[in-house]
Amino acid sequence: MNRSASHIGVRNLTIAYGDFVVMRDLNFTINRGDVFIIMGGSGCGKSTLMKVLIGLKSPATGQVFYNDKSLWEIDPTDRQQIMQRFGILYQSGALWSSMTLAQNVGLPLELYTGLAAGEIHDLVSLKLSLVGLAGFEEFYPSEISGGMRKRAGLARAMALDPEVLFFDEPSAGLDPVSARRLDDLILELRESLGTTVVVVTHELASLFAIGNNSVFLDPETRTMIASGDPKQLLAESPDPKVRRFLTRGEE
Amino acid sequence: MRAISFQQSSEETLLLKLSGPWKLGSDLPTVEDVAGRIASGRRVRKVAFDAEDLGNWDAGLLTFLVKVRDLCRQKNIELDSRGLPEGVHRLLGLASAVPEIKDTGKNQVRERWFARVGDRTIEAVRASREVLEFIGDATLTLAKLAGGRVRMRRSDLLLIIQQCGADALPIVTLISALIGLILAFVGAVQLKLFGAEIYIASLVAIGMTREMGAMMAAIIMAGRTGAAFAAELGTMQVNEEIDALKTLGVSPMEFLVLPRMLALVLMMPLLAVYADLVGILGGMAVGVGAFDITLTQYAEQTQLALNTRHILIGVVKAGVFGIIIAVSGCLRGMQCGRSATQVGYAATSAVVTAIVWIIVADGLFAVITNVLKI
Ligand SMILES: Nc1ncnc2c1ncn2[C@@H]1O[C@H](COP(=O)(O)OP(=O)(O)OP(=O)(O)O)[C@@H](O)[C@H]1O
Ligand SMILES: [Mg+2]
């Protein structure tokens, strides 16, 4: 596999809700096998950017390329096919509330694999145990805690062994040990399956541990003010806002 | 004692002396006092504080100081907050640390009347386009169902059928029995004047089958199931569950809307027929109990009055009402915004929309059947 080929490219992207511009002039490239971090202050538009990257919200102007295909210029059925290769963890978990955890994780498998019920059952148990939820198969989302919902969402995102995983604040609401395990899991997925991972996060520890590329969004200027390896940004970025963020404001 | 006094301490410096307790709820000085003083006196270039005699304070003091700070900024006056107690100084620092984000898309501009009318019109046109699009989408999905390739879980469909069929029976029983009773009583009083009480049976039979059975079932289901559909889909919208379906490549139209429409369209005619039956029994109770008609007479008269045409009209109506309820419930649910209040609004609006259109449709049916003489 070509490790440094561009997987997702963002060109002159402006995103807006109606007349309200959330972010403008975004340009960055996510390479195959990257763990790419989207960071920035609360409310600056990280989740919105993720929605545009995964094909849920159309950009005001500019383009998102996926394997050199412009996501918003191809026809919807093609876009739909591309979206099926994404695994997504939403900020709120977004589990289907009328289904048990097993059904939540199993639905993508049912729809797209044609596996027998028994095999699906085994796969579901495996994915749930990967996120530490073995034994919770028959629980409904309303019967588990927020952090557990997040982890179940993660298991669902991984169900189809996607090409790209998008995580919106995966470790928010998790204890340090689970958060650490999640980081290990992300790195493991990248190593073993070559998955590209896009993570929205504020957690400095995990951001430095897993990220090898990033973009920093600034709510004041409404655009990106830095990009690159977070460790390098910490060492070299001349921008005081970026430094303040990466050092918890201690510099 | 006034909690504030002014002193022109030196050349162009205004010293604010704060004294006594500064707590919310007590009669605190306002920023206008300061503004007035600045406007009236000599030219001020700097504002400083003296808090020697300041007593207990809370957020009341802070809001005052923040306003003073804004005032100074506006008038280009330097603010020297060193005279304030350490805690106040620090909190004030925090309150100014994050610059206010301008242009959050919520600028409160008062619109002119014409602009408002224009905006509303555009909004109305957009809304009706959305409704038409939804109906078109729903029709296409139904067509797809006929083709056999839809993504819908059978278990979902069965569950919804149960919820809007069997589970609705008790309330439908109660309401339609009462409607039968009422029809019989109201009619009987008039018919008695002509000694024609026996026609109570005809009145109730035709009234229930042609009109009231379908209508009452529809109104009950609009309040019960239409609202539930809107709330369910609305909550799914809020929790991003619908987004999660879309990214999985599953059309919410097929997966969520279709089973709900099917269930209602299948169940409404059954409920209507059931309501007809219970209503007729209700009428019978009055006819036999309160006016001396025998059971056989009543049954015979009912049989004479009824024919399949009446029943069919009721059943067709019920199917149409079912579509109306399902469409308005699902439409409002899918249009729901991303907050809990919006879910409540969606549910209410689904019921109102459904009832309005049910009555309109019923009117249309009356005209059409009249023209066709059926
Ligand atoms: N549906 C919407 N309609 C209009 N504006 C919205 C909507 N959703 C979000 N916004 C606005 O877009 C901006 C970015 O929101 P977003 O949720 O992307 O932030 P975020 O960076 O993910 O924040 P957080 O870190 O708190 O999750 C916010 O200022 C918000 O007011
Ligand atoms: Mg967010």
Coordinates of C-alpha atoms and ligand atoms in Angstrom, one line a residue, chain A residues 43 45-48 91 168-169 200, ligand 2:
Chain A
G43 CA -17.4 25.9 19.2
G45 CA -16.4 24.3 14.0
K46 CA -14.6 21.0 14.3
S47 CA -17.8 18.9 14.3
T48 CA -19.1 20.9 11.4
Q91 CA -19.8 13.4 19.3
D168 CA -15.5 13.2 17.1
E169 CA -14.0 13.6 20.6
V200 CA -11.4 15.6 16.7
Ligands
MG2 MG -18.1 19.3 18.3

